[in-house]
PDB file of C-alpha atoms in Angstrom:
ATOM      1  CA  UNK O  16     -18.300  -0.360  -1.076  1.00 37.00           C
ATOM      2  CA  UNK O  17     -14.894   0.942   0.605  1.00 42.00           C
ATOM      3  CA  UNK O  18     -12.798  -2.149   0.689  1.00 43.00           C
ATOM      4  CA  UNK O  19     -11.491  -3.829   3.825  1.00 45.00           C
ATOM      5  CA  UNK O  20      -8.637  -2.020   5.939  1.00 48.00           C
ATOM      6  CA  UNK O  21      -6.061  -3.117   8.229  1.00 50.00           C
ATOM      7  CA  UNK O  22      -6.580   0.301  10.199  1.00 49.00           C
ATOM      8  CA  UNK O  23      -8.813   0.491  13.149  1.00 52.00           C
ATOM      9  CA  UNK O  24     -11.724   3.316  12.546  1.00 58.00           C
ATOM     10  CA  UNK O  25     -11.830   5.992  15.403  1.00 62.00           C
ATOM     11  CA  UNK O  26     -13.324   5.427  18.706  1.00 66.00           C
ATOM     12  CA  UNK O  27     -15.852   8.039  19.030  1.00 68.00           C
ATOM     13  CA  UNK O  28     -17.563   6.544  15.314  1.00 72.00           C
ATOM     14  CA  UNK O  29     -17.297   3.220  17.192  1.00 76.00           C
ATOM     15  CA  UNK O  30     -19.379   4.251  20.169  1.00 77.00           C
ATOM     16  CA  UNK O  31     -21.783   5.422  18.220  1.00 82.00           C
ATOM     17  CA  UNK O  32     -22.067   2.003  15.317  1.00 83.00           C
ATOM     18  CA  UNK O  33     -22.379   0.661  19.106  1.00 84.00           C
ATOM     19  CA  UNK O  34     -25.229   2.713  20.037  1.00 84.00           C
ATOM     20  CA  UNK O  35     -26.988   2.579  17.404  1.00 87.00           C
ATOM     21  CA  UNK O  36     -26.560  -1.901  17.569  1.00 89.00           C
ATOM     22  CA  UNK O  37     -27.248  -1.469  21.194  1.00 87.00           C
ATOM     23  CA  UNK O  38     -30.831   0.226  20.050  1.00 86.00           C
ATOM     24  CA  UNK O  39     -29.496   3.220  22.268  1.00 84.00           C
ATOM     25  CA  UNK O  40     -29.785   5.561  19.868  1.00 84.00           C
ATOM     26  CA  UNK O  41     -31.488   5.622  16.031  1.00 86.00           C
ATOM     27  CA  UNK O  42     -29.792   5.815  12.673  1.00 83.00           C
ATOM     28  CA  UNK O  43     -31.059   9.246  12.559  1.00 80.00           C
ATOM     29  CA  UNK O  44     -29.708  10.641  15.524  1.00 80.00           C
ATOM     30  CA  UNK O  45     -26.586   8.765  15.079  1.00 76.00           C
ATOM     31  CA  UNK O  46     -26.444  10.755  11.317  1.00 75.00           C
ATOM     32  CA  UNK O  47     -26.934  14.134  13.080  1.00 71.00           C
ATOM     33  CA  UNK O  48     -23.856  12.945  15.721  1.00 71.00           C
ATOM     34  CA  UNK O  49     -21.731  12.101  13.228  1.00 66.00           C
ATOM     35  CA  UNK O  50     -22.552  15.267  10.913  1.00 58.00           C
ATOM     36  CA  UNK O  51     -22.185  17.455  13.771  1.00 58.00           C
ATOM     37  CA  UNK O  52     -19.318  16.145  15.312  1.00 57.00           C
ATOM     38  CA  UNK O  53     -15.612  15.593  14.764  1.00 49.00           C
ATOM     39  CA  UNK O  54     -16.546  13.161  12.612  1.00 50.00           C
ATOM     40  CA  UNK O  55     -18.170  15.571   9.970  1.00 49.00           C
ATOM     41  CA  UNK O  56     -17.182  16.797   7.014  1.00 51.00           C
ATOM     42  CA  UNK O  57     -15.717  19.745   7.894  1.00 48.00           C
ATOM     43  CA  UNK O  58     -13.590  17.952  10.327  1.00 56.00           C
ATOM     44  CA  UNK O  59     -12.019  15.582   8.003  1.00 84.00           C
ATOM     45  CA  UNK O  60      -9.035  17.799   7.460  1.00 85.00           C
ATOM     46  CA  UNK O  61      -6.910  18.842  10.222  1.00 86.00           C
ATOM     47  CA  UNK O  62      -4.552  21.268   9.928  1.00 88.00           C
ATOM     48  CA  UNK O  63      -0.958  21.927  11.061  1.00 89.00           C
ATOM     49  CA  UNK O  64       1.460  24.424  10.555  1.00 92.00           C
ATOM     50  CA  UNK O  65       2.477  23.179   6.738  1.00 92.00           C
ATOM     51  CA  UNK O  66      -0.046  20.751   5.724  1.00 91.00           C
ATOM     52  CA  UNK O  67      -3.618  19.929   6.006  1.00 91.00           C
ATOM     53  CA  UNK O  68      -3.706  16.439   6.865  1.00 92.00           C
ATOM     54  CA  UNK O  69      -6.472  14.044   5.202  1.00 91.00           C
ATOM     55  CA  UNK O  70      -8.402  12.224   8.070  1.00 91.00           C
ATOM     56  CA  UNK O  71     -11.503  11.488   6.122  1.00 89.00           C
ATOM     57  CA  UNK O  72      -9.415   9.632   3.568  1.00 90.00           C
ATOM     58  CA  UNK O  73      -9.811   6.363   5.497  1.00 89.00           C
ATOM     59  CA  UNK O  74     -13.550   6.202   5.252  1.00 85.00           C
ATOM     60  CA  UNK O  75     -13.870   7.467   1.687  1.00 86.00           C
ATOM     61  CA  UNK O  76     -10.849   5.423   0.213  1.00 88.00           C
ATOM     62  CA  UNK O  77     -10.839   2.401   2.382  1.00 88.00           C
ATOM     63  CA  UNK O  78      -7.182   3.352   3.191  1.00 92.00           C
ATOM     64  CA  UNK O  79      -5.690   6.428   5.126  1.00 92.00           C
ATOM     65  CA  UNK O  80      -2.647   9.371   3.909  1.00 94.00           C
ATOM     66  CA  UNK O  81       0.440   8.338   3.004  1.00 96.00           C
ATOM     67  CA  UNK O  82       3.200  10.653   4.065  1.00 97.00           C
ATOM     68  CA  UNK O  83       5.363  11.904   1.234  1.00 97.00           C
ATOM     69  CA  UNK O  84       8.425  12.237   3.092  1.00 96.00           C
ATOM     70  CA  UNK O  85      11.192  13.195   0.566  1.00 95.00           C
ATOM     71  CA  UNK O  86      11.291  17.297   1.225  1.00 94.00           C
ATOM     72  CA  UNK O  87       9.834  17.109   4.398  1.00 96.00           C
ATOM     73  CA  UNK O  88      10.809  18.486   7.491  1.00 96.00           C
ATOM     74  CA  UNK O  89      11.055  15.500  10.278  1.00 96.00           C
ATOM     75  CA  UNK O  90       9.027  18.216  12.819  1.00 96.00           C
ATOM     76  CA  UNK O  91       6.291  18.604   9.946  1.00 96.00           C
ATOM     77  CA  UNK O  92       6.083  14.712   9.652  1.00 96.00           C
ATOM     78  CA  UNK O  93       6.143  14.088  13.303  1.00 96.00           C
ATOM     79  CA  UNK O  94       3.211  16.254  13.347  1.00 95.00           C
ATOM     80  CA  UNK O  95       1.407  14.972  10.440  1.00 96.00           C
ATOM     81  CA  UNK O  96       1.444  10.993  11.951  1.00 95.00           C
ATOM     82  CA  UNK O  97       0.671  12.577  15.549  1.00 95.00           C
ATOM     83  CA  UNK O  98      -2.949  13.461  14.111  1.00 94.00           C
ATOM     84  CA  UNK O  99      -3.260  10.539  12.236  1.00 94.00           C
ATOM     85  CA  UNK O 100      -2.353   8.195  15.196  1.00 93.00           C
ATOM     86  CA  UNK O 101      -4.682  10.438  17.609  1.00 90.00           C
ATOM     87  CA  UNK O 102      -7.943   8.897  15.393  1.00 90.00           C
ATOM     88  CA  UNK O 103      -6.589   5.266  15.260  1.00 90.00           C
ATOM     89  CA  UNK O 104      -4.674   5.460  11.930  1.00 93.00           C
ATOM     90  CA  UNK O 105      -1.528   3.588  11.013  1.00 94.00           C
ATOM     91  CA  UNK O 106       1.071   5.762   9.132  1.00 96.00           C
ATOM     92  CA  UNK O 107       3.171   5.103   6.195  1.00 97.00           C
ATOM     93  CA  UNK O 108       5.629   7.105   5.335  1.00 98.00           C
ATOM     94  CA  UNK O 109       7.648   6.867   1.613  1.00 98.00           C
ATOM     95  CA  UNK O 110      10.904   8.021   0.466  1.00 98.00           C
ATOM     96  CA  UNK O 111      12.058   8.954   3.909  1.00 97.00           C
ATOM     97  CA  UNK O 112      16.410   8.981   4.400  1.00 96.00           C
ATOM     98  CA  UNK O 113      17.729   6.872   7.379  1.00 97.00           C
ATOM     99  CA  UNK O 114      18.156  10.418   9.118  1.00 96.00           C
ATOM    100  CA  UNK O 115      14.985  11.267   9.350  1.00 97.00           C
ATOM    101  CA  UNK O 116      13.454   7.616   9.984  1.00 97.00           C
ATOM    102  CA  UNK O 117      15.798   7.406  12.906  1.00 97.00           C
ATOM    103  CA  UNK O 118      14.595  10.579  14.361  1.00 97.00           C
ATOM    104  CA  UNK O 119      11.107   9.809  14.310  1.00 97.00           C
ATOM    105  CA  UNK O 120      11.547   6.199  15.364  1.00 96.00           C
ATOM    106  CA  UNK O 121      13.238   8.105  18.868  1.00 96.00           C
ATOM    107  CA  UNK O 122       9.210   9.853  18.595  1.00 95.00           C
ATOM    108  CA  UNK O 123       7.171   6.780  17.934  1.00 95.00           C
ATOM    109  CA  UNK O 124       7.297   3.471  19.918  1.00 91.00           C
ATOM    110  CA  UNK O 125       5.784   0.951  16.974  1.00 93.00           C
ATOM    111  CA  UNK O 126       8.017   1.476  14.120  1.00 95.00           C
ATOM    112  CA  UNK O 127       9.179  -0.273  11.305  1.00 97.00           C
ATOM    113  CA  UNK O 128      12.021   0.916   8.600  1.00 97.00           C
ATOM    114  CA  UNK O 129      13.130  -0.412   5.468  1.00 97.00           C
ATOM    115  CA  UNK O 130      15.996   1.558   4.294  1.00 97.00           C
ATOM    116  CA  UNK O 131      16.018  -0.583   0.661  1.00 97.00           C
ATOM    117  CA  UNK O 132      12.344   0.345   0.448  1.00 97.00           C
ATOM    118  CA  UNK O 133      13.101   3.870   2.244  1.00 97.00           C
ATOM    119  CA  UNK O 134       9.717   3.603   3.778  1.00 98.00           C
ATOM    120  CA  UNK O 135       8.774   4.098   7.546  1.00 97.00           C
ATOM    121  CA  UNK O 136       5.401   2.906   9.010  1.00 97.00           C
ATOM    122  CA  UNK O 137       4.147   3.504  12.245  1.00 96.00           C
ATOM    123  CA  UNK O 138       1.596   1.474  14.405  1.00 94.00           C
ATOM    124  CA  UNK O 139      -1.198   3.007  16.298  1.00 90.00           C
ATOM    125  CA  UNK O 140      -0.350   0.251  19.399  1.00 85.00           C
ATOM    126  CA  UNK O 141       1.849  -2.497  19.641  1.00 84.00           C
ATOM    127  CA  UNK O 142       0.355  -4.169  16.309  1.00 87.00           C
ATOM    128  CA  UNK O 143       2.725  -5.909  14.449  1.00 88.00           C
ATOM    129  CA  UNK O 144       4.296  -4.282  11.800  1.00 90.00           C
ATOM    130  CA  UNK O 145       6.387  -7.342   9.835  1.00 90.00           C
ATOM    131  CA  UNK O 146       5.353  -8.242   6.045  1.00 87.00           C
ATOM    132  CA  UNK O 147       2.194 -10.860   5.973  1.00 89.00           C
ATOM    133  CA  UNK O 148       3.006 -13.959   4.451  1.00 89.00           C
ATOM    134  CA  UNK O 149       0.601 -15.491   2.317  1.00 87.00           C
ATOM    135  CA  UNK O 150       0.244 -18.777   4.704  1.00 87.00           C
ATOM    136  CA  UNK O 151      -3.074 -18.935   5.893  1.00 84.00           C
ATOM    137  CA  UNK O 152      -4.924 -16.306   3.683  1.00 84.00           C
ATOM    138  CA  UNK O 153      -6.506 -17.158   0.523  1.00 86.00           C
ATOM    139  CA  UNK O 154      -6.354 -13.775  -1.187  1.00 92.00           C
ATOM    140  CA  UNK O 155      -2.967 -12.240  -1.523  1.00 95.00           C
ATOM    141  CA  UNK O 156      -0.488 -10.279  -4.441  1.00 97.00           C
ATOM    142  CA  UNK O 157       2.654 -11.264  -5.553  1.00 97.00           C
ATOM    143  CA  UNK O 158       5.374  -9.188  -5.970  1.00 98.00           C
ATOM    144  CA  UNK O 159       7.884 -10.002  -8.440  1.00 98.00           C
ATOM    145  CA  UNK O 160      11.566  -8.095  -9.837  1.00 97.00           C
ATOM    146  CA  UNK O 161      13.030  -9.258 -13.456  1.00 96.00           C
ATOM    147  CA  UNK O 162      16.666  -8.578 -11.772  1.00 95.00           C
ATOM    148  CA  UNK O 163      17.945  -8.542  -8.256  1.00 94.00           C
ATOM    149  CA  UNK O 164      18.763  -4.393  -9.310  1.00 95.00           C
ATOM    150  CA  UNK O 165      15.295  -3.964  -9.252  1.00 96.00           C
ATOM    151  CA  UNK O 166      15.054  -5.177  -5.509  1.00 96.00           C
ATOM    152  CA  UNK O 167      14.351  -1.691  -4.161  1.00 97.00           C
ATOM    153  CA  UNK O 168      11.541  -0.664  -5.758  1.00 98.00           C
ATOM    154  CA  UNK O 169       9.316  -3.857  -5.129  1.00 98.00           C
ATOM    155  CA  UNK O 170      10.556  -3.234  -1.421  1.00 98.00           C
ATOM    156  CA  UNK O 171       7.840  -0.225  -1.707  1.00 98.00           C
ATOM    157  CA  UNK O 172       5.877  -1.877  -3.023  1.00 98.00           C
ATOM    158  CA  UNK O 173       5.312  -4.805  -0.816  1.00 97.00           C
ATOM    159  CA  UNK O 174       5.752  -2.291   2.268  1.00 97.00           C
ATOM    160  CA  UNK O 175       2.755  -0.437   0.870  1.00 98.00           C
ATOM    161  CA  UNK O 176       0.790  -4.130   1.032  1.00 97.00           C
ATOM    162  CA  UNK O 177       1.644  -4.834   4.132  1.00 96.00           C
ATOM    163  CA  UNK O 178       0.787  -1.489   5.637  1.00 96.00           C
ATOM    164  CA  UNK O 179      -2.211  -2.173   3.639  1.00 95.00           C
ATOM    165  CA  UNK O 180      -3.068  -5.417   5.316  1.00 94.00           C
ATOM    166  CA  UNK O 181      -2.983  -7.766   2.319  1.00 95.00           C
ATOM    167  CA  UNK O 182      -0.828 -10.906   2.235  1.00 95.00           C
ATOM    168  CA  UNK O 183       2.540 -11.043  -0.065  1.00 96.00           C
ATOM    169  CA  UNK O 184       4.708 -13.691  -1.703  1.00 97.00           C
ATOM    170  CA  UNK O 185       8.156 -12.259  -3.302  1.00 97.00           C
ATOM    171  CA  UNK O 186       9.543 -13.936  -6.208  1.00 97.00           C
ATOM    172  CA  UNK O 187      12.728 -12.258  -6.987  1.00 96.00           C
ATOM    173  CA  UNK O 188      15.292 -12.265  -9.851  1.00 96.00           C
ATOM    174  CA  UNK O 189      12.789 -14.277 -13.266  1.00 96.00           C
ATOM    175  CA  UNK O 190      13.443 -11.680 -15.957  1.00 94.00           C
ATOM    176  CA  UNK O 191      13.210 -12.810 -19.422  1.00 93.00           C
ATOM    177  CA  UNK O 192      17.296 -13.362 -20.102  1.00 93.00           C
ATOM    178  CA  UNK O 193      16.517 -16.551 -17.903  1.00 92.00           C
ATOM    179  CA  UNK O 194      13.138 -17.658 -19.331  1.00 92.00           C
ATOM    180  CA  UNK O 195      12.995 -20.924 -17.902  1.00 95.00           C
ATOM    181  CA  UNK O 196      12.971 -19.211 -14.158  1.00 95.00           C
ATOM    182  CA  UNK O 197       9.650 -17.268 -15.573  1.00 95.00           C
ATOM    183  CA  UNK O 198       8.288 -20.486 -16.349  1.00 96.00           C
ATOM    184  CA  UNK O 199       9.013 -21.953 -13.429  1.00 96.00           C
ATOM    185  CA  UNK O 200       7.228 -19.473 -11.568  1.00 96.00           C
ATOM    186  CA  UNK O 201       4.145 -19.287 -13.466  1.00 96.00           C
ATOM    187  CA  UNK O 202       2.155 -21.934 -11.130  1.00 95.00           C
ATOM    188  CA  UNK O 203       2.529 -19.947  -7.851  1.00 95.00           C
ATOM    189  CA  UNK O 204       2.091 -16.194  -9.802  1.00 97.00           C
ATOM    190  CA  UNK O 205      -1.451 -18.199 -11.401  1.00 96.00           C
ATOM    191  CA  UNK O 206      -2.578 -18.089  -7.584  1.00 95.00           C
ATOM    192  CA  UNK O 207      -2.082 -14.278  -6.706  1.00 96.00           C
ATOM    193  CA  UNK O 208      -5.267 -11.796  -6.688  1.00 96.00           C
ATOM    194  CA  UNK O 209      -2.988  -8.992  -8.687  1.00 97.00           C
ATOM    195  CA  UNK O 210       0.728  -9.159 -10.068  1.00 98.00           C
ATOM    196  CA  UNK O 211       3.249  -5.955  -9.463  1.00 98.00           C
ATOM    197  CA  UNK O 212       5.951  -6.684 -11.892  1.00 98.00           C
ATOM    198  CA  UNK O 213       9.466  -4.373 -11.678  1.00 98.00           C
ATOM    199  CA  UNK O 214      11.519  -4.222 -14.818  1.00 97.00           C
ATOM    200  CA  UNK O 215      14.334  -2.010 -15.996  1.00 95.00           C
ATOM    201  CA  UNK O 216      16.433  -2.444 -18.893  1.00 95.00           C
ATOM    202  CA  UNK O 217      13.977  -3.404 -21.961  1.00 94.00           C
ATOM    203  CA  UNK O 218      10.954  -3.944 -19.365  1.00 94.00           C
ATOM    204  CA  UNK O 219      10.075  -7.093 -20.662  1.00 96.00           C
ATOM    205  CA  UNK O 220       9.306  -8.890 -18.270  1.00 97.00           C
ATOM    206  CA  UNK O 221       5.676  -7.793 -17.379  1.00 97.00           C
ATOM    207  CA  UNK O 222       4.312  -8.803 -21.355  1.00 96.00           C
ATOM    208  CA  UNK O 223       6.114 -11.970 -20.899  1.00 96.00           C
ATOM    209  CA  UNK O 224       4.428 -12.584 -17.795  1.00 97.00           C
ATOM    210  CA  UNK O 225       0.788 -11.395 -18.408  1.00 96.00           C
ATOM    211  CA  UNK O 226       0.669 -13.907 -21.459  1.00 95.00           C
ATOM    212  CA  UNK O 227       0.265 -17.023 -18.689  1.00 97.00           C
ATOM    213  CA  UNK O 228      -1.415 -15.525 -16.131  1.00 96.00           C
ATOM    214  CA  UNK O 229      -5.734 -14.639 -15.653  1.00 95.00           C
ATOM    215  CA  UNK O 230      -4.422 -11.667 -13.515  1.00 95.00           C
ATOM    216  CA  UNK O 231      -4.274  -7.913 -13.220  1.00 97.00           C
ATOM    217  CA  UNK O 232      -0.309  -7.358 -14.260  1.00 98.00           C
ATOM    218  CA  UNK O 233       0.695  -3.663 -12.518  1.00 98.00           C
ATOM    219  CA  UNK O 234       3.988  -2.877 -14.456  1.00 98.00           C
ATOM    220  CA  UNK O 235       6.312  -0.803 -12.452  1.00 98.00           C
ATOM    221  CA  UNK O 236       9.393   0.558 -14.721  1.00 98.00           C
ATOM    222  CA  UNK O 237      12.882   0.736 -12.770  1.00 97.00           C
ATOM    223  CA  UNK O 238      15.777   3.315 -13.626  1.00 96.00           C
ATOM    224  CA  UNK O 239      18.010   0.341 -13.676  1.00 91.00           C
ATOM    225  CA  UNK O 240      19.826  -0.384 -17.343  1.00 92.00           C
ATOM    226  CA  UNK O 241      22.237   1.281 -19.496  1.00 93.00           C
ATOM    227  CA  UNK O 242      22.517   4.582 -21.701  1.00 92.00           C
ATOM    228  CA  UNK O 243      19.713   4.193 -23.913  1.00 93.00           C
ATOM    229  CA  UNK O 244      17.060   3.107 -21.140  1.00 92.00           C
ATOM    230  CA  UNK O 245      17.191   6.770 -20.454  1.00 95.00           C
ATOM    231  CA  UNK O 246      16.790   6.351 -16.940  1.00 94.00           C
ATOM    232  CA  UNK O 247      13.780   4.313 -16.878  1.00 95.00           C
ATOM    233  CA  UNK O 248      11.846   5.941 -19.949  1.00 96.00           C
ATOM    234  CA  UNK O 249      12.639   2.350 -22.600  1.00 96.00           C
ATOM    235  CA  UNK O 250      11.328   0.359 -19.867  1.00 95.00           C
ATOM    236  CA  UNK O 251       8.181   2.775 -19.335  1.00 97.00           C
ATOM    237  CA  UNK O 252       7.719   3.359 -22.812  1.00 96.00           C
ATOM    238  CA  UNK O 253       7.672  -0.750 -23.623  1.00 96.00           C
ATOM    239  CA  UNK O 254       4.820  -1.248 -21.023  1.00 97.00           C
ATOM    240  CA  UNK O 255       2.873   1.561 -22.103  1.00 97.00           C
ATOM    241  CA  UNK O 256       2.667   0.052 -25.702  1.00 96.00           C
ATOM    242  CA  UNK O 257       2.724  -3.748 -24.228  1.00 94.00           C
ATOM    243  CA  UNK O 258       0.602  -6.527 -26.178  1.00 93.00           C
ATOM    244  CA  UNK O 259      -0.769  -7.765 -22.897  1.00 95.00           C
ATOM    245  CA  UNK O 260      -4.936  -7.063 -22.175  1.00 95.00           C
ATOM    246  CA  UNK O 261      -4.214  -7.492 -18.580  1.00 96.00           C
ATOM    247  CA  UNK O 262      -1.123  -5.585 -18.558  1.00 97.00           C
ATOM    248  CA  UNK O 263      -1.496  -1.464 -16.826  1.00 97.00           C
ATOM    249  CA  UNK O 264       1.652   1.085 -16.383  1.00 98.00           C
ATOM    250  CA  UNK O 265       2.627   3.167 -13.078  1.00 98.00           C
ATOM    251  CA  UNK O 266       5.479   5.769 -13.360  1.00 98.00           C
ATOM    252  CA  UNK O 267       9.330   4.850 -13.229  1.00 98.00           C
ATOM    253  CA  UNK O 268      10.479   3.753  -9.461  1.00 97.00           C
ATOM    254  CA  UNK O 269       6.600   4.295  -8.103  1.00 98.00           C
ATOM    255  CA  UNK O 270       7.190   0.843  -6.185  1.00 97.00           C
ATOM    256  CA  UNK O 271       4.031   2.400  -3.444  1.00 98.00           C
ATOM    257  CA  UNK O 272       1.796   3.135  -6.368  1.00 98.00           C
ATOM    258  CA  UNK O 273       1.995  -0.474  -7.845  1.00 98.00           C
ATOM    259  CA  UNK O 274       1.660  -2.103  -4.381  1.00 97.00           C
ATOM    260  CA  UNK O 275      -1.551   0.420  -3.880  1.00 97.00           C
ATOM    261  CA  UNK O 276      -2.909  -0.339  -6.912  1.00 97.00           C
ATOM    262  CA  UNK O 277      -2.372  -4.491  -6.651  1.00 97.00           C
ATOM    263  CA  UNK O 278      -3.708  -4.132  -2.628  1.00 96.00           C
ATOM    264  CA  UNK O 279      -6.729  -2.168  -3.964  1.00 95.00           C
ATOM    265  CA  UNK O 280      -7.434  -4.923  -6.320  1.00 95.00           C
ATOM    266  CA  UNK O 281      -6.712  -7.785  -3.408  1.00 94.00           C
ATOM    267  CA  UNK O 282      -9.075  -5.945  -0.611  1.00 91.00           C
ATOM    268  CA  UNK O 283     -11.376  -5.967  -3.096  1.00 89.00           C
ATOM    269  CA  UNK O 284     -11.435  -9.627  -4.305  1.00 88.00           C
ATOM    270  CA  UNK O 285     -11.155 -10.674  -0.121  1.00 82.00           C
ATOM    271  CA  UNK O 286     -14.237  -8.312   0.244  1.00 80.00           C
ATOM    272  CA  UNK O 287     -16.377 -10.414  -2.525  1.00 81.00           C
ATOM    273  CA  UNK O 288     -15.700 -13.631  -0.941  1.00 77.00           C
ATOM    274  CA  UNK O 289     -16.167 -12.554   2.863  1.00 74.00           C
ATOM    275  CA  UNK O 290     -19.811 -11.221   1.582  1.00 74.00           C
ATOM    276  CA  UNK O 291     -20.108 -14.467  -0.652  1.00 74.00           C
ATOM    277  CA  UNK O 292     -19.641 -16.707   2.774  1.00 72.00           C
ATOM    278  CA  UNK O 293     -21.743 -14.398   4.973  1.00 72.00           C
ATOM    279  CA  UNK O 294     -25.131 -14.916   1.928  1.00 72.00           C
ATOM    280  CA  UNK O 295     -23.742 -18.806   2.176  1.00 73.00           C
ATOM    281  CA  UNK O 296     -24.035 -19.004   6.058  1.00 68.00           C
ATOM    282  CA  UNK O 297     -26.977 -16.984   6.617  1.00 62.00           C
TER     283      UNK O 297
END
């Protein structure tokens, strides 16, 4: 099963779900709709002049496109999020320069930029777009930088979450040449459905941290250290060979694909229990 998504399916695979609940039409018929409509297949990819953009992604993945956005033209992204909006999906964009955000934000009414992040989402209405606090929901990630250098990267990352839907707690600033601020944290981090740890320098800091927690660690190495880091490659190289079971490696700076990886892991821990209280009720 696709887990949960913050982002609305289309309206014309509404009206039919609705149909066929209604007893207006049959699973069958509503099969040979979808099949032969927009909706099919062969529609799932619309094109534009420069890119073919993934509509289908959604329903297969659970979550919609994200927009690459270093490279890119801001006409070829405008584009790009028009079709997504048009069938009722929020956009992120990544590694998008103020110049470019600013230029679609004068496009798009429901915007929200993070320059530290450099990511750009866009609503399909007037949705909020903030960060979602973990107040209130029992199944969310935390998101967690050894130094305050780091800052940027887990930025992405929780901007992926919250364009993802899932609930995030920060804790900022615990890396191992302060232990005591590790420990200190431990109790809340014991809570979260999936860790995304950013380290530079030795990258320490997600081993030291897997040891006291029953959690997925995602281990995001930052560029951030001196000469022999190499740019990120010491930290990288460090996680890769980590002690740590529950400890897994994304590439150097890929703040969205830790957050993606942690929300997958969320949706699909707040999917088990929302099943487990429907079997309870009914």
């Amino acid at each position: 099963m696709n887990p949960p998504s913050n982002q609305p399916p289309s309206p014309a695979l509404l009206q039919i779900l609705q149909d066929v609940a209604s007893g207006q039409t049959n699973v069958e018929a509503a099969v040979e709709s979808i099949q032969a409509s927009s909706l099919g297949a062969s529609a799932d990819m619309q094109t534009v002049p420069g890119a073919t953009v993934d509509l289908g992604r959604q329903a297969r993945c659970g979550f919609g496109e994200v927009i690459y956005g270093e490279g890119k033209s801001t006409d070829l992204m405008t584009q790009i999020v028009q079709t997504q909006i048009a069938v009722g999906q929020a956009c992120l964009i990544t590694r998008i320069d103020a110049t470019a955000a600013a230029q679609l934000r004068r496009v798009f009414e429901n915007t929200r930029y993070n320059p530290s992040a450099r990511t750009l989402r866009i609503g399909c209405g007037d949705e909020s777009l903030e960060p979602i606090g973990v107040e209130g929901h029992s199944t969310h990630v935390a998101v967690v930088t050894a130094g305050s250098t780091d800052a940027h990267v887990a930025d992405e990352a929780a901007e992926t979450l919250a364009w993802m839907g899932i609930a995030c707690e920060r804790i900022d600033d615990i890396g191992v040449a302060g232990p005591q601020r590790l420990l200190a944290a431990v109790p809340r981090l014991r809570s979260a459905a999936a860790i995304v740890v950013v380290a530079g320098m030795e990258g320490a800091l997600p081993a030291a941290l897997a040891g006291h927690v029953a959690t997925p660690v995602i281990a995001v190495p930052a560029s951030t250290g001196y000469g022999a880091h190499f740019a990120g490659l010491t930290p990288l190289m460090g996680m890769l060979t980590s002690c740590a079971a529950n400890v897994a490696v994304v590439n150097i700076d890929a703040g969205f694909k830790g957050g993606y990886m942690a929300g997958l892991i969320a949706s699909g821990i707040a999917s088990a229990k929302s099943e487990a209280a429907s079997s309870k009720d009914a």
